[in-house]
CSV table of C-alpha atoms in Angstrom, one decimal:
chain,number,residue,atom,x,y,z
E,381,MET,CA,-20.6,-16.5,-0.9
E,382,ASN,CA,-22.9,-13.7,-1.5
E,383,GLY,CA,-23.2,-12.8,2.3
E,384,ILE,CA,-24.1,-9.9,4.2
E,385,HIS,CA,-20.3,-9.3,4.9
E,386,ASP,CA,-19.5,-8.4,1.3
E,387,MET,CA,-20.5,-4.6,2.2
E,388,GLY,CA,-18.7,-2.4,-0.5
E,389,GLY,CA,-21.4,0.0,-2.2
E,390,MET,CA,-24.2,-1.0,-0.1
E,391,ASP,CA,-26.7,1.9,1.1
E,392,GLY,CA,-28.4,2.4,4.3
E,393,PHE,CA,-25.9,1.9,7.0
E,394,GLY,CA,-25.9,5.7,8.0
E,395,ALA,CA,-23.1,8.0,9.1
E,396,VAL,CA,-19.5,6.9,10.0
E,397,GLU,CA,-19.4,8.0,13.8
E,398,PRO,CA,-15.5,8.5,14.8
E,399,GLU,CA,-15.1,8.5,18.7
E,400,GLU,CA,-12.8,10.8,20.4
E,401,HIS,CA,-10.1,9.2,22.7
E,402,GLU,CA,-11.2,5.7,21.7
E,403,PRO,CA,-10.1,3.0,24.0
E,404,VAL,CA,-8.6,-0.3,22.5
E,405,PHE,CA,-11.4,-2.4,23.9
E,406,HIS,CA,-14.8,-1.0,25.3
E,407,ALA,CA,-15.1,-3.7,27.7
E,408,ARG,CA,-13.0,-6.4,29.4
E,409,TRP,CA,-14.7,-9.3,27.5
E,410,GLU,CA,-13.8,-7.8,24.0
E,411,GLY,CA,-10.2,-8.2,24.8
E,412,ALA,CA,-10.7,-11.7,26.2
E,413,VAL,CA,-12.4,-12.6,23.0
E,414,LEU,CA,-9.6,-11.3,21.0
E,415,ALA,CA,-6.9,-13.1,23.0
E,416,ALA,CA,-8.8,-16.3,22.9
E,417,THR,CA,-9.2,-16.0,19.1
E,418,ARG,CA,-5.6,-15.3,18.5
E,419,VAL,CA,-4.8,-18.4,20.9
E,420,MET,CA,-6.8,-20.6,18.7
E,421,GLY,CA,-5.0,-19.2,15.7
E,422,ALA,CA,-1.5,-19.8,17.2
E,423,ILE,CA,-2.0,-23.2,18.3
E,424,GLY,CA,-3.2,-24.3,14.8
E,425,GLY,CA,-7.0,-24.5,15.5
E,426,TRP,CA,-8.0,-23.1,12.4
E,427,ASN,CA,-6.3,-20.8,9.7
E,428,ILE,CA,-7.3,-17.3,9.1
E,429,ASP,CA,-9.4,-18.1,5.8
E,430,GLN,CA,-11.4,-20.7,8.0
E,431,GLY,CA,-11.9,-18.0,10.7
E,432,ARG,CA,-13.2,-15.4,8.2
E,433,TYR,CA,-15.5,-18.0,6.6
E,434,GLY,CA,-16.8,-18.8,10.1
E,435,ILE,CA,-17.9,-15.1,10.8
E,436,GLU,CA,-19.5,-15.1,7.0
E,437,LEU,CA,-21.5,-18.4,7.9
E,438,LEU,CA,-23.4,-16.5,10.8
E,439,PRO,CA,-26.9,-15.5,9.7
E,440,PRO,CA,-27.3,-11.8,8.7
E,441,ASN,CA,-29.1,-11.0,11.9
E,442,LEU,CA,-26.0,-12.3,14.0
E,443,TYR,CA,-23.7,-10.6,11.7
E,444,LEU,CA,-25.3,-7.2,12.1
E,445,THR,CA,-24.1,-7.3,15.9
E,446,PRO,CA,-21.5,-5.4,17.5
E,447,TYR,CA,-17.7,-6.5,16.1
E,448,TYR,CA,-16.7,-8.7,19.0
E,449,ARG,CA,-20.0,-10.3,19.3
E,450,ARG,CA,-19.5,-11.7,16.0
E,451,TRP,CA,-15.9,-13.0,17.2
E,452,LEU,CA,-17.6,-14.5,20.0
E,453,GLU,CA,-19.9,-16.4,17.9
E,454,ARG,CA,-17.1,-17.5,15.7
E,455,LEU,CA,-15.0,-18.5,18.4
E,456,GLU,CA,-17.7,-20.8,19.7
E,457,TRP,CA,-18.5,-22.1,16.2
E,458,GLY,CA,-14.6,-22.9,15.5
E,459,LEU,CA,-13.9,-24.6,19.0
E,460,VAL,CA,-16.9,-27.1,18.0
E,461,THR,CA,-16.5,-27.1,14.4
E,462,TYR,CA,-12.6,-28.2,14.6
E,463,GLY,CA,-12.9,-30.3,17.5
E,464,TYR,CA,-11.5,-28.3,20.2
E,465,ALA,CA,-14.5,-28.2,22.5
E,466,GLY,CA,-18.1,-30.1,22.5
E,467,ALA,CA,-21.3,-28.1,22.1
E,468,ASP,CA,-22.1,-29.6,25.6
E,469,GLU,CA,-19.0,-28.2,27.1
E,470,ILE,CA,-19.8,-24.7,25.7
E,471,ALA,CA,-23.2,-25.1,27.1
E,472,ALA,CA,-22.0,-26.2,30.6
E,473,GLY,CA,-19.2,-23.6,30.6
E,474,ARG,CA,-16.5,-26.0,31.5
E,475,ALA,CA,-14.3,-28.7,30.0
E,476,LEU,CA,-16.0,-32.1,30.2
E,477,CYS,CA,-13.2,-34.2,28.7
E,478,PRO,CA,-9.8,-33.8,27.9
E,479,GLY,CA,-8.7,-31.3,25.0
E,480,LYS,CA,-7.4,-32.3,21.6
E,481,ALA,CA,-3.8,-32.0,20.9
E,482,PRO,CA,-3.2,-28.7,19.2
E,483,PRO,CA,-1.0,-29.0,15.9
E,484,ARG,CA,1.4,-26.3,17.0
E,485,GLY,CA,1.3,-27.0,20.8
E,486,ARG,CA,0.0,-25.0,24.0
E,487,PHE,CA,0.0,-21.4,23.7
E,488,THR,CA,2.3,-19.8,26.4
E,489,VAL,CA,3.2,-16.3,27.3
E,490,ASP,CA,6.5,-16.5,25.5
E,491,LYS,CA,4.5,-16.6,22.2
E,492,VAL,CA,2.6,-13.6,22.5
E,493,ASP,CA,5.1,-11.5,20.4
E,494,ARG,CA,4.2,-14.3,17.4
E,495,VAL,CA,0.7,-13.4,17.6
E,496,THR,CA,1.1,-9.7,17.5
E,497,ARG,CA,2.8,-10.0,14.2
E,498,ARG,CA,0.8,-10.8,11.0
E,499,GLY,CA,1.2,-14.0,9.5
E,500,THR,CA,3.3,-15.0,6.2
E,501,PHE,CA,1.2,-15.9,3.3
E,502,THR,CA,3.7,-15.8,0.6
E,503,ARG,CA,4.8,-19.0,-1.1
E,504,GLU,CA,7.5,-20.2,-3.2
E,505,THR,CA,6.4,-21.2,-6.7
E,506,ASN,CA,7.7,-22.5,-10.1
E,507,SER,CA,4.9,-21.0,-12.2
E,508,THR,CA,4.9,-17.7,-13.8
E,509,ALA,CA,2.2,-14.8,-13.3
E,510,LYS,CA,-0.2,-14.7,-16.1
E,511,PHE,CA,-0.5,-10.8,-16.0
E,512,ALA,CA,2.0,-8.0,-15.8
E,513,ILE,CA,1.8,-4.5,-14.3
E,514,GLY,CA,-0.2,-2.2,-16.8
E,515,ASP,CA,-2.3,-5.0,-18.3
E,516,ARG,CA,-5.9,-4.8,-18.7
E,517,VAL,CA,-8.2,-7.4,-17.1
E,518,ARG,CA,-11.7,-8.0,-16.2
E,519,ALA,CA,-12.8,-9.5,-12.7
E,520,ARG,CA,-14.8,-12.6,-13.3
E,521,ASN,CA,-18.2,-12.8,-12.7
E,522,LEU,CA,-18.0,-15.7,-10.0
E,523,HIS,CA,-20.4,-16.5,-7.2
E,524,PRO,CA,-19.1,-19.4,-5.4
E,525,LYS,CA,-21.1,-20.7,-2.5
E,526,GLY,CA,-17.9,-21.1,-0.5
E,527,HIS,CA,-15.6,-18.5,0.9
E,528,THR,CA,-14.0,-15.8,-1.8
E,529,ARG,CA,-12.1,-12.8,-1.3
E,530,LEU,CA,-13.5,-11.2,-4.7
E,531,PRO,CA,-16.1,-8.7,-3.6
E,532,ARG,CA,-19.2,-8.1,-5.5
E,533,TYR,CA,-18.9,-4.6,-6.5
E,534,VAL,CA,-15.9,-5.3,-8.7
E,535,ARG,CA,-17.2,-8.8,-10.5
E,536,GLY,CA,-17.6,-8.3,-14.1
E,537,HIS,CA,-15.7,-4.9,-14.1
E,538,ALA,CA,-12.7,-4.0,-16.2
E,539,GLY,CA,-9.4,-2.8,-14.4
E,540,VAL,CA,-5.6,-2.3,-14.7
E,541,ILE,CA,-3.0,-4.4,-13.0
E,542,GLU,CA,-1.0,-2.0,-10.9
E,543,ARG,CA,1.2,-4.0,-8.6
E,544,LEU,CA,2.2,-7.7,-8.2
E,545,HIS,CA,2.5,-9.4,-4.8
E,546,GLY,CA,4.0,-12.7,-5.4
E,547,CYS,CA,2.1,-16.1,-5.0
E,548,GLN,CA,0.2,-16.4,-1.9
E,549,VAL,CA,-2.2,-18.8,0.0
E,550,PHE,CA,-5.4,-18.9,-1.9
E,551,PRO,CA,-8.1,-18.2,0.5
E,552,ASP,CA,-11.0,-19.6,-1.6
E,553,SER,CA,-9.1,-23.1,-1.0
E,554,ALA,CA,-7.7,-22.5,2.6
E,555,ALA,CA,-11.1,-21.6,3.9
E,556,MET,CA,-12.6,-24.7,2.6
E,557,GLY,CA,-10.0,-27.2,4.1
E,558,GLN,CA,-8.7,-27.8,0.6
E,559,GLY,CA,-5.1,-26.8,1.1
E,560,GLU,CA,-3.1,-23.6,0.5
E,561,ASN,CA,-3.2,-23.8,-3.3
E,562,PRO,CA,-1.0,-20.6,-3.8
E,563,GLN,CA,-2.0,-18.2,-6.6
E,564,TRP,CA,-0.5,-15.0,-8.1
E,565,LEU,CA,-1.8,-11.9,-6.1
E,566,TYR,CA,-2.2,-8.7,-8.0
E,567,THR,CA,-3.5,-5.1,-7.1
E,568,VAL,CA,-6.3,-4.2,-9.7
E,569,ARG,CA,-7.2,-0.7,-10.1
E,570,PHE,CA,-10.7,0.3,-11.2
E,571,ASP,CA,-12.0,3.7,-12.2
E,572,GLY,CA,-14.8,4.9,-10.0
E,573,ARG,CA,-17.2,5.4,-13.1
E,574,GLU,CA,-16.6,1.8,-14.2
E,575,LEU,CA,-17.7,0.5,-10.8
E,576,TRP,CA,-20.5,3.1,-10.1
E,577,GLY,CA,-21.7,4.4,-13.5
E,578,ALA,CA,-21.6,7.7,-15.1
E,579,ASP,CA,-22.7,9.8,-11.8
E,580,ALA,CA,-19.8,8.3,-9.8
E,581,ASP,CA,-17.2,10.7,-8.4
E,582,PRO,CA,-14.9,11.5,-11.5
E,583,THR,CA,-11.8,11.6,-9.0
E,584,LEU,CA,-12.3,8.2,-7.5
E,585,ALA,CA,-10.2,5.1,-8.1
E,586,VAL,CA,-10.7,1.9,-6.1
E,587,SER,CA,-8.3,-1.3,-6.1
E,588,VAL,CA,-8.6,-4.5,-4.6
E,589,GLU,CA,-6.1,-7.4,-4.3
E,590,ALA,CA,-7.2,-10.2,-6.7
E,591,PHE,CA,-5.8,-13.5,-7.1
E,592,GLU,CA,-5.2,-14.8,-10.5
E,593,PRO,CA,-8.2,-17.2,-10.7
E,594,TYR,CA,-10.4,-14.1,-10.1
E,595,LEU,CA,-9.2,-12.4,-13.2
E,596,GLU,CA,-9.4,-12.8,-17.1
E,597,ALA,CA,-7.5,-10.9,-19.9
E,598,LEU,CA,-9.1,-7.9,-21.7
E,599,THR,CA,-7.7,-7.3,-25.0
O,377,MET,CA,-9.4,-8.8,38.2
O,378,THR,CA,-7.8,-10.1,35.2
O,379,THR,CA,-9.5,-10.7,32.0
O,380,SER,CA,-9.2,-14.2,32.2
O,381,GLU,CA,-9.8,-15.1,35.9
O,382,HIS,CA,-11.9,-18.4,36.4
O,383,PRO,CA,-15.6,-18.2,37.0
O,384,HIS,CA,-15.3,-20.8,39.5
O,385,GLY,CA,-15.1,-18.3,42.5
O,386,HIS,CA,-18.6,-18.1,43.7
O,387,ASP,CA,-19.1,-14.4,43.9
O,388,HIS,CA,-22.9,-14.2,43.6
O,389,GLY,CA,-23.0,-10.4,44.2
O,390,GLU,CA,-20.7,-9.8,41.1
O,391,SER,CA,-21.7,-12.7,38.9
O,392,SER,CA,-25.6,-11.6,39.0
O,393,GLU,CA,-24.3,-8.4,37.3
O,394,LEU,CA,-22.4,-10.1,34.6
O,395,SER,CA,-24.2,-9.9,31.2
O,396,GLU,CA,-24.9,-13.2,29.2
O,397,THR,CA,-22.0,-12.0,27.0
O,398,GLU,CA,-19.5,-11.8,29.8
O,399,LEU,CA,-20.6,-15.4,31.0
O,400,ARG,CA,-20.3,-16.7,27.8
O,401,VAL,CA,-16.7,-15.4,27.2
O,402,ARG,CA,-15.7,-16.6,30.9
O,403,ALA,CA,-17.0,-19.8,30.0
O,404,LEU,CA,-14.6,-20.1,26.9
O,405,GLN,CA,-11.8,-18.8,29.0
O,406,THR,CA,-12.2,-21.7,31.3
O,407,ILE,CA,-12.8,-24.2,28.6
O,408,LEU,CA,-9.4,-23.2,26.8
O,409,ILE,CA,-7.4,-23.2,30.0
O,410,ASP,CA,-9.0,-26.6,31.4
O,411,LYS,CA,-8.2,-28.1,28.3
O,412,GLY,CA,-4.6,-26.9,28.4
O,413,TYR,CA,-4.8,-24.8,25.2
O,414,THR,CA,-3.2,-21.9,27.2
O,415,ASP,CA,-3.3,-20.4,30.5
O,416,ALA,CA,-4.5,-17.2,32.1
O,417,ALA,CA,-1.2,-15.3,32.0
O,418,ALA,CA,-1.0,-15.9,28.2
O,419,LEU,CA,-4.4,-14.6,27.7
O,420,ASP,CA,-3.9,-11.5,29.7
O,421,ALA,CA,-0.4,-11.0,28.0
O,422,ILE,CA,-2.2,-10.9,24.6
O,423,VAL,CA,-4.5,-8.1,25.8
O,424,GLU,CA,-1.6,-6.3,27.5
O,425,ALA,CA,0.4,-6.1,24.3
O,426,TYR,CA,-2.5,-4.6,22.2
O,427,GLU,CA,-3.4,-2.3,25.2
O,428,GLN,CA,0.2,-1.0,25.9
O,429,LYS,CA,2.8,-2.0,23.4
O,430,ILE,CA,1.2,-2.1,19.8
O,431,GLY,CA,-0.4,1.2,18.6
O,432,PRO,CA,-0.3,4.1,16.3
O,433,HIS,CA,2.7,5.4,17.8
O,434,ILE,CA,4.6,3.0,15.7
O,435,GLY,CA,3.2,4.3,12.7
O,436,ALA,CA,3.8,8.0,13.6
O,437,ARG,CA,7.6,7.4,14.2
O,438,VAL,CA,7.7,5.8,10.7
O,439,VAL,CA,6.0,8.9,9.2
O,440,ALA,CA,7.9,11.4,11.0
O,441,ARG,CA,11.1,9.5,9.8
O,442,ALA,CA,9.9,9.7,6.4
O,443,TRP,CA,9.3,13.4,6.7
O,444,THR,CA,12.8,14.1,7.9
O,445,ASP,CA,15.0,11.4,6.0
O,446,PRO,CA,14.5,11.5,2.0
O,447,ALA,CA,16.4,8.2,1.7
O,448,PHE,CA,14.0,6.5,4.5
O,449,ARG,CA,11.0,7.9,2.5
O,450,GLN,CA,12.3,6.1,-0.7
O,451,ALA,CA,12.9,3.0,1.2
O,452,LEU,CA,9.5,3.0,2.7
O,453,LEU,CA,7.7,3.5,-0.4
O,454,ALA,CA,9.9,0.8,-2.2
O,455,ASP,CA,9.5,-1.9,0.7
O,456,ALA,CA,7.4,-0.9,3.6
O,457,THR,CA,7.9,-4.2,5.4
O,458,ALA,CA,11.7,-3.9,5.4
O,459,ALA,CA,11.7,-0.1,6.1
O,460,VAL,CA,9.2,-0.2,8.9
O,461,SER,CA,10.6,-3.4,10.7
O,462,PRO,CA,13.1,-1.9,12.7
O,463,PHE,CA,10.2,0.6,14.5
O,464,GLY,CA,7.8,-2.8,15.0
O,465,GLN,CA,7.3,-4.7,18.3
O,466,GLY,CA,10.1,-7.2,18.6
O,467,GLY,CA,12.0,-5.5,15.6
O,468,ARG,CA,9.6,-7.0,13.0
O,469,VAL,CA,6.3,-6.3,11.1
O,470,GLY,CA,4.5,-8.6,8.8
O,471,GLU,CA,5.1,-8.9,5.2
O,472,ASN,CA,3.3,-7.3,2.4
O,473,LEU,CA,3.2,-3.9,4.0
O,474,VAL,CA,2.9,-1.1,1.4
O,475,ALA,CA,3.1,2.6,2.1
O,476,VAL,CA,1.2,4.9,-0.2
O,477,GLU,CA,2.0,8.6,-0.3
O,478,ASN,CA,-0.4,11.3,-0.3
O,479,THR,CA,0.4,14.2,-2.6
O,480,PRO,CA,-1.5,17.5,-3.5
O,481,GLU,CA,-2.7,15.6,-6.6
O,482,ARG,CA,-3.6,12.3,-4.7
O,483,HIS,CA,-5.3,11.4,-1.5
O,484,ASN,CA,-5.3,7.9,-0.3
O,485,MET,CA,-7.6,6.0,2.0
O,486,VAL,CA,-7.7,2.4,3.4
O,487,VAL,CA,-10.7,0.2,4.0
O,488,CYS,CA,-11.6,-3.4,4.1
O,489,THR,CA,-15.0,-3.9,2.6
O,490,LEU,CA,-15.0,-8.0,3.6
O,491,CYS,CA,-14.2,-7.7,7.1
O,492,SER,CA,-11.8,-5.6,9.0
O,493,CYS,CA,-8.1,-6.0,7.6
O,494,TYR,CA,-5.9,-3.5,9.2
O,495,PRO,CA,-2.2,-2.7,9.3
O,496,TRP,CA,-2.5,-3.8,13.3
O,497,ASP,CA,1.3,-4.4,13.6
O,498,VAL,CA,2.0,-0.9,12.8
O,499,LEU,CA,-1.2,0.9,13.9
O,500,GLY,CA,-2.9,-1.4,16.5
O,501,LEU,CA,-6.2,-2.6,16.4
O,502,PRO,CA,-8.8,-0.9,14.2
O,503,PRO,CA,-11.0,1.6,15.8
O,504,VAL,CA,-14.7,0.7,15.8
O,505,TRP,CA,-15.4,3.2,12.9
O,506,TYR,CA,-13.2,1.4,10.7
O,507,LYS,CA,-14.8,-2.0,11.3
O,508,SER,CA,-18.5,-0.2,11.0
O,509,PHE,CA,-20.9,-1.0,8.4
O,510,ALA,CA,-21.1,2.5,7.3
O,511,TYR,CA,-17.3,2.8,6.9
O,512,ARG,CA,-17.1,-0.4,4.9
O,513,SER,CA,-20.1,0.0,2.6
O,514,ARG,CA,-19.5,3.9,1.7
O,515,THR,CA,-15.8,4.3,1.3
O,516,VAL,CA,-15.3,2.5,-2.2
O,517,LYS,CA,-18.3,4.5,-3.5
O,518,GLU,CA,-18.5,8.0,-1.8
O,519,PRO,CA,-15.3,8.5,-0.1
O,520,ARG,CA,-15.8,12.2,0.1
O,521,SER,CA,-18.9,12.0,2.0
O,522,VAL,CA,-17.1,9.9,4.6
O,523,LEU,CA,-14.2,12.2,4.7
O,524,ARG,CA,-16.8,15.1,5.5
O,525,GLU,CA,-17.9,13.1,8.5
O,526,PHE,CA,-14.3,13.1,9.8
O,527,GLY,CA,-14.4,16.8,9.1
O,528,VAL,CA,-12.1,16.6,6.2
O,529,THR,CA,-12.7,18.4,2.9
O,530,LEU,CA,-10.3,18.0,0.0
O,531,PRO,CA,-10.0,20.1,-3.2
O,532,GLU,CA,-12.6,19.1,-6.0
O,533,ARG,CA,-9.7,17.8,-8.2
O,534,THR,CA,-7.9,15.8,-5.9
O,535,GLU,CA,-7.9,12.1,-6.8
O,536,ILE,CA,-9.1,9.8,-4.1
O,537,ARG,CA,-7.6,6.4,-4.2
O,538,VAL,CA,-9.3,4.0,-2.1
O,539,TRP,CA,-7.3,0.6,-1.3
O,540,ASP,CA,-9.7,-2.1,-0.4
O,541,SER,CA,-7.8,-4.6,1.5
O,542,THR,CA,-9.1,-7.9,0.2
O,543,ALA,CA,-6.3,-10.2,0.6
O,544,GLU,CA,-3.0,-10.1,3.3
O,545,VAL,CA,-1.4,-6.8,1.8
O,546,ARG,CA,-1.6,-4.1,4.3
O,547,TYR,CA,-1.7,-0.3,3.6
O,548,LEU,CA,-0.1,2.5,5.5
O,549,VAL,CA,-0.9,6.1,4.3
O,550,LEU,CA,2.1,8.6,4.3
O,551,PRO,CA,0.4,11.9,4.8
O,552,MET,CA,1.6,15.1,3.7
O,553,ARG,CA,4.1,17.0,5.9
O,554,PRO,CA,2.2,20.2,7.7
O,555,ALA,CA,3.4,23.5,6.6
O,556,GLY,CA,5.0,25.7,9.3
O,557,THR,CA,7.2,22.7,10.6
O,558,ASP,CA,10.6,23.5,9.1
O,559,GLY,CA,13.3,22.5,11.3
O,560,TRP,CA,11.2,20.3,13.5
O,561,SER,CA,12.7,17.2,15.2
O,562,GLU,CA,11.4,13.9,14.0
O,563,GLU,CA,10.2,13.4,17.6
O,564,LYS,CA,8.2,16.5,17.5
O,565,LEU,CA,6.6,15.8,14.0
O,566,ALA,CA,5.5,12.5,15.2
O,567,THR,CA,3.3,14.2,17.6
O,568,LEU,CA,1.4,15.7,14.7
O,569,VAL,CA,0.9,12.3,13.2
O,570,THR,CA,-2.6,10.8,13.9
O,571,ARG,CA,-3.8,7.4,13.5
O,572,ASP,CA,-6.6,8.7,11.1
O,573,SER,CA,-4.1,10.4,9.0
O,574,MET,CA,-2.5,7.0,8.2
O,575,VAL,CA,-5.6,5.5,7.3
O,576,GLY,CA,-6.6,8.4,5.2
O,577,THR,CA,-9.6,9.5,7.0
O,578,GLY,CA,-7.7,12.5,8.6
O,579,LEU,CA,-4.9,14.8,8.0
O,580,PRO,CA,-1.9,15.5,10.5
O,581,ARG,CA,-2.6,18.0,13.1
O,582,SER,CA,-1.5,21.6,12.3
O,583,PRO,CA,1.4,23.1,14.6
O,584,GLU,CA,0.2,25.4,17.2
O,585,PRO,CA,0.5,28.9,16.1
O,586,ARG,CA,3.2,30.7,18.2
O,587,SER,CA,2.1,32.8,20.8
């Protein structure tokens, strides 16, 4: 979806403001939201792509709030959407009926190491990659209403395949509950002037990771 | 008080000071625990892991090793997941970690324009600026002006390579070793490696001039 989350190249957000000696969390509730969100992922409540899509579905005025506020909105949304709590329970602030059996079981302290590692998204395949390193490609001009990881700022632009990352879970399918549908994943490099025009920084090159369905061959 | 303490205790003096956000979060913790999805100790242990165990000190040790051990540097650039795993929490890091090396000709920066993808098993949770709308929107278009806000000015001819993390590949920048560090131990070198230098928005610290 062409949402507010797709921010590459937008103007108007002001300066970047690094914070000296920044704490990991600025308030206890931030850590609590992160922990609860990790728990729901670990027990199989929803997958990472469904989680990202949940944030993208927030109305822009809610999206443009502090980071863990968005996570809080997404957590409530996920609990209700995927059947782990009722809206009435969230309103009441307590459970009103027993929980749903989580696909991967209850989350206990011995599983903490597992959630502090990133997941595994590479999948075995019998298919052959359509593109090779050095091939010239164009990012397709796609505007799906659902979740996608092809940012707007590269759509329609020409680039070069730089790396091949194997076959991986396709977010566009996984986020929509349509299965993993693994696709070949590439790093595609774009010249800054191709993306931003003749006045762009001539020393700039930008790459994105692009799944094969996002790309077409350039001859 | 722990982060996941139940709100059932009727401490009106304290509760009246809790914000709406804090009350909502407490309610969700209560629901998760009451429904049997987890317990308070597990929720606290996740927070503790991110506050105390996982952070940029992991990446700093990796960079210092690469500065002192050419064979490790080669292994890191060839397959960062395999090379970095022994440094990771529990002796593992996630797949598809890629190390990109800064040189006099090329400077690397990492961003996630779509959300907040970051190599958190190597650097910990991302700082607020990395997740900010300003950083996410501008880095792919005007990286030099972003760098200036971090106090970094690079030569005009240096290529700036921006890696937008749009899938599950994660990037670690291998910064250049500062001059004046000949003969330094790996441990001492690691003290010069900042988090920002491994994201590409900073450079390593310079060694203190000898008095």
